[in-house]
mmCIF file of C-alpha atoms in Angstrom:
data_model
loop_
_atom_site.group_PDB
_atom_site.id
_atom_site.type_symbol
_atom_site.label_atom_id
_atom_site.label_comp_id
_atom_site.label_asym_id
_atom_site.label_seq_id
_atom_site.Cartn_x
_atom_site.Cartn_y
_atom_site.Cartn_z
ATOM 1 C CA UNK A 1 0.000 0.000 0.000
ATOM 2 C CA UNK A 2 1.608 3.298 -1.062
ATOM 3 C CA UNK A 3 2.424 5.759 1.639
ATOM 4 C CA UNK A 4 1.612 9.458 1.393
ATOM 5 C CA UNK A 5 4.506 11.928 1.568
ATOM 6 C CA UNK A 6 5.188 13.456 4.938
ATOM 7 C CA UNK A 7 3.467 16.899 4.901
ATOM 8 C CA UNK A 8 6.159 18.231 7.241
ATOM 9 C CA UNK A 9 8.893 17.426 4.699
ATOM 10 C CA UNK A 10 6.852 19.029 1.897
ATOM 11 C CA UNK A 11 6.242 22.218 3.875
ATOM 12 C CA UNK A 12 9.905 22.382 4.861
ATOM 13 C CA UNK A 13 10.935 22.060 1.207
ATOM 14 C CA UNK A 14 8.573 24.863 0.188
ATOM 15 C CA UNK A 15 9.840 27.068 2.983
ATOM 16 C CA UNK A 16 13.439 26.440 1.907
ATOM 17 C CA UNK A 17 12.586 27.309 -1.705
ATOM 18 C CA UNK A 18 10.858 30.545 -0.689
ATOM 19 C CA UNK A 19 13.725 31.475 1.607
ATOM 20 C CA UNK A 20 16.257 30.768 -1.158
ATOM 21 C CA UNK A 21 14.244 32.847 -3.619
ATOM 22 C CA UNK A 22 13.985 35.757 -1.203
ATOM 23 C CA UNK A 23 17.710 35.584 -0.517
ATOM 24 C CA UNK A 24 18.475 35.609 -4.243
ATOM 25 C CA UNK A 25 16.110 38.556 -4.752
ATOM 26 C CA UNK A 26 17.764 40.535 -1.976
ATOM 27 C CA UNK A 27 21.241 39.773 -3.331
ATOM 28 C CA UNK A 28 20.260 40.846 -6.864
ATOM 29 C CA UNK A 29 18.787 44.104 -5.624
ATOM 30 C CA UNK A 30 21.859 44.902 -3.506
ATOM 31 C CA UNK A 31 24.199 44.240 -6.435
ATOM 32 C CA UNK A 32 22.006 45.926 -9.030
ATOM 33 C CA UNK A 33 21.546 42.773 -11.110
ATOM 34 C CA UNK A 34 18.462 41.926 -13.181
ATOM 35 C CA UNK A 35 16.773 45.192 -12.140
ATOM 36 C CA UNK A 36 15.081 45.508 -15.548
ATOM 37 C CA UNK A 37 13.385 42.131 -15.092
ATOM 38 C CA UNK A 38 12.229 42.892 -11.549
ATOM 39 C CA UNK A 39 10.786 46.227 -12.688
ATOM 40 C CA UNK A 40 9.059 44.546 -15.616
ATOM 41 C CA UNK A 41 7.531 41.901 -13.342
ATOM 42 C CA UNK A 42 6.393 44.543 -10.849
ATOM 43 C CA UNK A 43 4.814 46.691 -13.560
ATOM 44 C CA UNK A 44 3.101 43.657 -15.077
ATOM 45 C CA UNK A 45 1.669 42.493 -11.730
ATOM 46 C CA UNK A 46 0.494 45.971 -10.684
ATOM 47 C CA UNK A 47 -1.024 46.705 -14.096
ATOM 48 C CA UNK A 48 -2.803 43.343 -14.151
ATOM 49 C CA UNK A 49 -4.196 43.938 -10.656
ATOM 50 C CA UNK A 50 -5.387 47.424 -11.541
ATOM 51 C CA UNK A 51 -6.977 46.064 -14.696
ATOM 52 C CA UNK A 52 -8.855 43.419 -12.760
ATOM 53 C CA UNK A 53 -10.075 46.051 -10.296
ATOM 54 C CA UNK A 54 -11.145 48.290 -13.172
ATOM 55 C CA UNK A 55 -8.897 51.145 -12.074
ATOM 56 C CA UNK A 56 -7.172 51.559 -15.453
ATOM 57 C CA UNK A 57 -8.663 51.385 -18.938
ATOM 58 C CA UNK A 58 -7.649 49.103 -21.788
ATOM 59 C CA UNK A 59 -5.325 51.627 -23.501
ATOM 60 C CA UNK A 60 -3.152 51.876 -20.408
ATOM 61 C CA UNK A 61 -3.128 48.105 -20.082
ATOM 62 C CA UNK A 62 -2.042 47.765 -23.727
ATOM 63 C CA UNK A 63 0.708 50.353 -23.321
ATOM 64 C CA UNK A 64 1.938 48.721 -20.148
ATOM 65 C CA UNK A 65 1.954 45.324 -21.839
ATOM 66 C CA UNK A 66 4.037 46.675 -24.731
ATOM 67 C CA UNK A 67 6.462 48.312 -22.294
ATOM 68 C CA UNK A 68 6.915 45.047 -20.409
ATOM 69 C CA UNK A 69 7.458 43.180 -23.666
ATOM 70 C CA UNK A 70 10.064 45.760 -24.733
ATOM 71 C CA UNK A 71 11.939 45.329 -21.465
ATOM 72 C CA UNK A 72 11.839 41.564 -21.860
ATOM 73 C CA UNK A 73 13.127 41.847 -25.437
ATOM 74 C CA UNK A 74 16.006 44.117 -24.391
ATOM 75 C CA UNK A 75 16.888 41.724 -21.589
ATOM 76 C CA UNK A 76 16.835 38.837 -24.061
ATOM 77 C CA UNK A 77 19.233 40.697 -26.361
ATOM 78 C CA UNK A 78 21.595 41.408 -23.491
ATOM 79 C CA UNK A 79 21.549 37.739 -22.533
ATOM 80 C CA UNK A 80 22.255 36.739 -26.128
ATOM 81 C CA UNK A 81 25.234 39.120 -26.269
ATOM 82 C CA UNK A 82 26.565 37.639 -23.038
ATOM 83 C CA UNK A 83 26.193 34.127 -24.446
ATOM 84 C CA UNK A 84 28.018 35.205 -27.616
ATOM 85 C CA UNK A 85 30.805 36.640 -25.469
ATOM 86 C CA UNK A 86 31.107 33.391 -23.544
ATOM 87 C CA UNK A 87 31.138 31.421 -26.802
ATOM 88 C CA UNK A 88 33.905 33.656 -28.190
ATOM 89 C CA UNK A 89 35.983 33.194 -25.044
ATOM 90 C CA UNK A 90 35.504 29.422 -25.199
ATOM 91 C CA UNK A 91 36.540 29.392 -28.875
ATOM 92 C CA UNK A 92 39.710 31.294 -27.985
ATOM 93 C CA UNK A 93 40.508 28.808 -25.230
ATOM 94 C CA UNK A 94 39.884 25.886 -27.583
ATOM 95 C CA UNK A 95 42.072 27.505 -30.267
ATOM 96 C CA UNK A 96 44.912 28.052 -27.814
ATOM 97 C CA UNK A 97 44.691 24.416 -26.742
ATOM 98 C CA UNK A 98 45.131 23.296 -30.383
ATOM 99 C CA UNK A 99 48.091 25.632 -30.954
ATOM 100 C CA UNK A 100 46.233 28.418 -32.771
ATOM 101 C CA UNK A 101 47.020 31.974 -31.665
ATOM 102 C CA UNK A 102 45.846 35.406 -32.745
ATOM 103 C CA UNK A 103 47.837 36.819 -35.663
ATOM 104 C CA UNK A 104 48.739 39.883 -33.579
ATOM 105 C CA UNK A 105 50.555 37.630 -31.129
ATOM 106 C CA UNK A 106 52.550 35.889 -33.834
ATOM 107 C CA UNK A 107 53.131 38.338 -36.683
ATOM 108 C CA UNK A 108 54.755 41.738 -36.364
ATOM 109 C CA UNK A 109 55.240 44.630 -38.774
ATOM 110 C CA UNK A 110 57.940 46.083 -36.528
ATOM 111 C CA UNK A 111 60.430 43.332 -35.732
ATOM 112 C CA UNK A 112 62.847 43.903 -32.855
ATOM 113 C CA UNK A 113 66.333 45.231 -33.527
ATOM 114 C CA UNK A 114 68.674 42.434 -34.534
ATOM 115 C CA UNK A 115 71.853 43.860 -32.985
ATOM 116 C CA UNK A 116 71.129 42.155 -29.668
ATOM 117 C CA UNK A 117 70.298 38.831 -31.347
ATOM 118 C CA UNK A 118 73.560 38.675 -33.279
ATOM 119 C CA UNK A 119 75.844 40.463 -30.799
ATOM 120 C CA UNK A 120 77.519 37.176 -29.833
ATOM 121 C CA UNK A 121 76.644 35.046 -32.871
ATOM 122 C CA UNK A 122 79.282 32.933 -34.553
ATOM 123 C CA UNK A 123 77.230 32.034 -37.629
ATOM 124 C CA UNK A 124 74.963 34.582 -39.369
ATOM 125 C CA UNK A 125 72.993 34.071 -42.584
ATOM 126 C CA UNK A 126 70.825 36.618 -44.375
ATOM 127 C CA UNK A 127 68.487 36.259 -47.356
ATOM 128 C CA UNK A 128 66.694 39.119 -49.078
ATOM 129 C CA UNK A 129 65.957 40.836 -52.363
ATOM 130 C CA UNK A 130 68.436 43.731 -52.199
ATOM 131 C CA UNK A 131 69.173 43.930 -48.439
ATOM 132 C CA UNK A 132 70.332 47.540 -48.868
ATOM 133 C CA UNK A 133 68.817 48.861 -45.657
ATOM 134 C CA UNK A 134 69.389 45.627 -43.748
ATOM 135 C CA UNK A 135 73.118 45.487 -44.479
ATOM 136 C CA UNK A 136 73.513 49.229 -43.911
ATOM 137 C CA UNK A 137 71.847 49.021 -40.492
ATOM 138 C CA UNK A 138 73.768 45.875 -39.520
ATOM 139 C CA UNK A 139 77.140 47.045 -40.832
ATOM 140 C CA UNK A 140 78.723 47.866 -37.423
ATOM 141 C CA UNK A 141 77.640 44.638 -35.717
ATOM 142 C CA UNK A 142 78.564 42.535 -38.754
ATOM 143 C CA UNK A 143 81.984 44.159 -38.740
ATOM 144 C CA UNK A 144 82.447 43.296 -35.054
ATOM 145 C CA UNK A 145 81.322 39.713 -35.545
ATOM 146 C CA UNK A 146 83.599 39.170 -38.537
ATOM 147 C CA UNK A 147 86.561 40.526 -36.569
ATOM 148 C CA UNK A 148 85.628 38.102 -33.771
ATOM 149 C CA UNK A 149 85.841 35.175 -36.168
ATOM 150 C CA UNK A 150 82.182 34.685 -37.078
ATOM 151 C CA UNK A 151 80.979 33.398 -40.443
ATOM 152 C CA UNK A 152 78.529 35.591 -42.398
ATOM 153 C CA UNK A 153 76.622 34.372 -45.450
ATOM 154 C CA UNK A 154 74.514 36.747 -47.550
ATOM 155 C CA UNK A 155 72.062 35.873 -50.339
ATOM 156 C CA UNK A 156 70.391 38.485 -52.577
ATOM 157 C CA UNK A 157 69.054 38.576 -56.117
ATOM 158 C CA UNK A 158 71.238 38.345 -59.193
ATOM 159 C CA UNK A 159 70.414 41.349 -61.372
ATOM 160 C CA UNK A 160 72.231 39.748 -64.306
ATOM 161 C CA UNK A 161 69.739 36.882 -64.335
ATOM 162 C CA UNK A 162 66.553 38.857 -64.876
ATOM 163 C CA UNK A 163 65.488 38.549 -61.221
ATOM 164 C CA UNK A 164 65.367 42.353 -60.997
ATOM 165 C CA UNK A 165 62.712 42.423 -63.754
ATOM 166 C CA UNK A 166 60.736 39.834 -61.767
ATOM 167 C CA UNK A 167 61.069 42.014 -58.673
ATOM 168 C CA UNK A 168 59.658 45.014 -60.576
ATOM 169 C CA UNK A 169 56.594 42.993 -61.559
ATOM 170 C CA UNK A 170 55.901 42.295 -57.879
ATOM 171 C CA UNK A 171 56.751 45.752 -56.554
ATOM 172 C CA UNK A 172 54.817 48.983 -56.144
ATOM 173 C CA UNK A 173 57.845 51.165 -55.422
ATOM 174 C CA UNK A 174 59.864 50.389 -58.565
ATOM 175 C CA UNK A 175 58.983 50.681 -62.252
ATOM 176 C CA UNK A 176 62.272 49.759 -63.940
ATOM 177 C CA UNK A 177 64.799 46.938 -63.412
ATOM 178 C CA UNK A 178 67.499 49.562 -62.862
ATOM 179 C CA UNK A 179 65.944 50.359 -59.475
ATOM 180 C CA UNK A 180 66.921 46.927 -58.172
ATOM 181 C CA UNK A 181 70.197 46.854 -60.066
ATOM 182 C CA UNK A 182 71.278 50.049 -58.300
ATOM 183 C CA UNK A 183 70.185 48.830 -54.872
ATOM 184 C CA UNK A 184 71.938 45.487 -55.230
ATOM 185 C CA UNK A 185 75.061 47.310 -56.393
ATOM 186 C CA UNK A 186 74.915 49.525 -53.288
ATOM 187 C CA UNK A 187 74.615 46.452 -51.047
ATOM 188 C CA UNK A 188 77.589 44.781 -52.717
ATOM 189 C CA UNK A 189 79.617 47.963 -52.158
ATOM 190 C CA UNK A 190 78.794 47.819 -48.436
ATOM 191 C CA UNK A 191 79.701 44.139 -48.268
ATOM 192 C CA UNK A 192 82.976 44.881 -50.040
ATOM 193 C CA UNK A 193 83.822 47.198 -47.139
ATOM 194 C CA UNK A 194 83.243 44.284 -44.738
ATOM 195 C CA UNK A 195 85.393 41.846 -46.687
ATOM 196 C CA UNK A 196 88.608 42.939 -44.988
ATOM 197 C CA UNK A 197 87.118 42.461 -41.513
ATOM 198 C CA UNK A 198 86.915 38.685 -41.727
ATOM 199 C CA UNK A 199 89.461 36.430 -40.105
ATOM 200 C CA UNK A 200 89.711 34.455 -43.374
ATOM 201 C CA UNK A 201 88.745 34.772 -47.015
ATOM 202 C CA UNK A 202 85.693 32.557 -46.450
ATOM 203 C CA UNK A 203 84.423 34.451 -43.392
ATOM 204 C CA UNK A 204 82.127 36.609 -45.564
ATOM 205 C CA UNK A 205 80.401 34.770 -48.397
ATOM 206 C CA UNK A 206 77.975 36.264 -50.914
ATOM 207 C CA UNK A 207 75.717 34.441 -53.339
ATOM 208 C CA UNK A 208 73.266 35.767 -55.932
ATOM 209 C CA UNK A 209 69.875 34.177 -56.592
ATOM 210 C CA UNK A 210 68.504 33.888 -60.140
ATOM 211 C CA UNK A 211 64.963 34.407 -58.800
ATOM 212 C CA UNK A 212 63.156 36.576 -56.253
ATOM 213 C CA UNK A 213 62.713 34.840 -52.875
ATOM 214 C CA UNK A 214 59.186 34.830 -51.477
ATOM 215 C CA UNK A 215 60.471 35.561 -47.979
ATOM 216 C CA UNK A 216 63.518 37.024 -46.304
ATOM 217 C CA UNK A 217 65.514 35.214 -43.643
ATOM 218 C CA UNK A 218 67.888 36.016 -40.826
ATOM 219 C CA UNK A 219 69.482 32.952 -39.263
ATOM 220 C CA UNK A 220 71.501 33.298 -36.068
ATOM 221 C CA UNK A 221 73.618 30.293 -35.055
ATOM 222 C CA UNK A 222 71.143 28.132 -36.950
ATOM 223 C CA UNK A 223 72.886 24.836 -36.067
ATOM 224 C CA UNK A 224 72.902 25.610 -32.347
ATOM 225 C CA UNK A 225 70.282 24.291 -29.928
ATOM 226 C CA UNK A 226 69.441 27.910 -29.090
ATOM 227 C CA UNK A 227 69.424 29.053 -32.728
ATOM 228 C CA UNK A 228 67.059 31.736 -33.992
ATOM 229 C CA UNK A 229 65.435 32.389 -37.368
ATOM 230 C CA UNK A 230 63.463 35.501 -38.310
ATOM 231 C CA UNK A 231 61.225 35.251 -41.368
ATOM 232 C CA UNK A 232 59.886 38.255 -43.328
ATOM 233 C CA UNK A 233 57.038 37.466 -45.727
ATOM 234 C CA UNK A 234 57.387 39.510 -48.910
ATOM 235 C CA UNK A 235 54.177 41.023 -50.270
ATOM 236 C CA UNK A 236 52.937 41.953 -53.737
ATOM 237 C CA UNK A 237 52.364 45.516 -54.964
ATOM 238 C CA UNK A 238 51.928 47.208 -51.614
ATOM 239 C CA UNK A 239 53.868 49.707 -49.545
ATOM 240 C CA UNK A 240 52.807 48.130 -46.249
ATOM 241 C CA UNK A 241 55.603 46.710 -44.061
ATOM 242 C CA UNK A 242 56.347 43.026 -44.425
ATOM 243 C CA UNK A 243 54.885 40.829 -41.672
ATOM 244 C CA UNK A 244 57.577 38.935 -39.795
ATOM 245 C CA UNK A 245 57.730 36.144 -37.248
ATOM 246 C CA UNK A 246 60.430 34.452 -35.226
ATOM 247 C CA UNK A 247 61.350 30.789 -34.803
ATOM 248 C CA UNK A 248 63.460 29.113 -32.122
ATOM 249 C CA UNK A 249 65.301 25.837 -32.428
ATOM 250 C CA UNK A 250 64.340 24.819 -28.877
ATOM 251 C CA UNK A 251 60.643 25.598 -29.370
ATOM 252 C CA UNK A 252 59.599 25.347 -33.025
ATOM 253 C CA UNK A 253 61.486 22.258 -34.091
ATOM 254 C CA UNK A 254 59.569 21.315 -37.241
ATOM 255 C CA UNK A 255 59.053 24.823 -38.656
ATOM 256 C CA UNK A 256 62.552 25.817 -37.639
ATOM 257 C CA UNK A 257 63.959 22.892 -39.591
ATOM 258 C CA UNK A 258 61.810 23.765 -42.592
ATOM 259 C CA UNK A 259 63.056 27.355 -42.899
ATOM 260 C CA UNK A 260 66.610 26.368 -42.083
ATOM 261 C CA UNK A 261 66.392 23.916 -44.968
ATOM 262 C CA UNK A 262 64.936 26.630 -47.180
ATOM 263 C CA UNK A 263 68.000 28.764 -46.610
ATOM 264 C CA UNK A 264 70.295 25.917 -47.603
ATOM 265 C CA UNK A 265 68.182 25.307 -50.714
ATOM 266 C CA UNK A 266 68.496 28.939 -51.779
ATOM 267 C CA UNK A 267 72.203 28.940 -50.925
ATOM 268 C CA UNK A 268 72.796 25.968 -53.203
ATOM 269 C CA UNK A 269 70.637 27.554 -55.928
ATOM 270 C CA UNK A 270 72.713 30.742 -56.015
ATOM 271 C CA UNK A 271 76.061 31.546 -57.609
ATOM 272 C CA UNK A 272 78.993 32.862 -55.652
ATOM 273 C CA UNK A 273 80.255 36.409 -55.828
ATOM 274 C CA UNK A 274 83.647 37.426 -54.521
ATOM 275 C CA UNK A 275 83.031 40.249 -52.002
ATOM 276 C CA UNK A 276 86.516 41.688 -52.021
ATOM 277 C CA UNK A 277 87.223 42.117 -55.716
ATOM 278 C CA UNK A 278 83.719 42.505 -57.083
ATOM 279 C CA UNK A 279 84.353 39.676 -59.544
ATOM 280 C CA UNK A 280 82.272 36.582 -60.163
ATOM 281 C CA UNK A 281 83.441 33.108 -59.311
ATOM 282 C CA UNK A 282 82.214 29.791 -60.609
ATOM 283 C CA UNK A 283 82.878 27.780 -57.499
ATOM 284 C CA UNK A 284 79.936 26.983 -55.238
ATOM 285 C CA UNK A 285 76.247 27.083 -56.118
ATOM 286 C CA UNK A 286 74.467 26.712 -59.416
ATOM 287 C CA UNK A 287 72.357 28.968 -61.637
#
């Protein structure tokens, strides 16, 4: 025979629920939360009561109803925005867990100065189109490193191969191949100044690419466990700065190895140029 629930337990449960509701109401009012909903409920209850008692006419009831509905709609929109914000935050957390990061945290249009990175380097490699500004800015530190016995390898385009015409087709700041021919010539003049700083004839090596690289590279002690690589992605027909990013041998093993290998590929694809005499040599590299 089924037993009836204990009325004392049921009344206690109801009392607990009411007490909890009152506590939540008081907390919301003290903290200013959900005030729009409480006002809407109050207006709705008072208007309904007055309507039942015949104190207000139908037009006031209709207006009050629309006002309450408007408040409810606004509250619903606010809730939806909050849910969207939570969803966005969760997506960011999920992306960070899978290795995805915001582009602003990875790419930079203003890379840090390289003097500090290469101040103690023993092996430096640079790839670029003309490298005029890069070599000019790095001239003092490259001179110091060469005098200290470091090896410096530089790769830029070969203007005798037609690469300068290819560079013009991709550029917005040049309209003739002579623009790149002059800039490469200026870079070679600067490197010629450095040639006497090396501890040996092979300390400074220059090679010329028969094509335009799609990205620039700066490798610092690339074979070392703490090696660094900075990559600059070259753009097409824009004056905006090139986005760059950095790689570390002890952190980005796979990508680090990829770009390190890319340098060696370009190095082997280029022909050697003697920095001291300005002449061309056949040894090393291929066209």
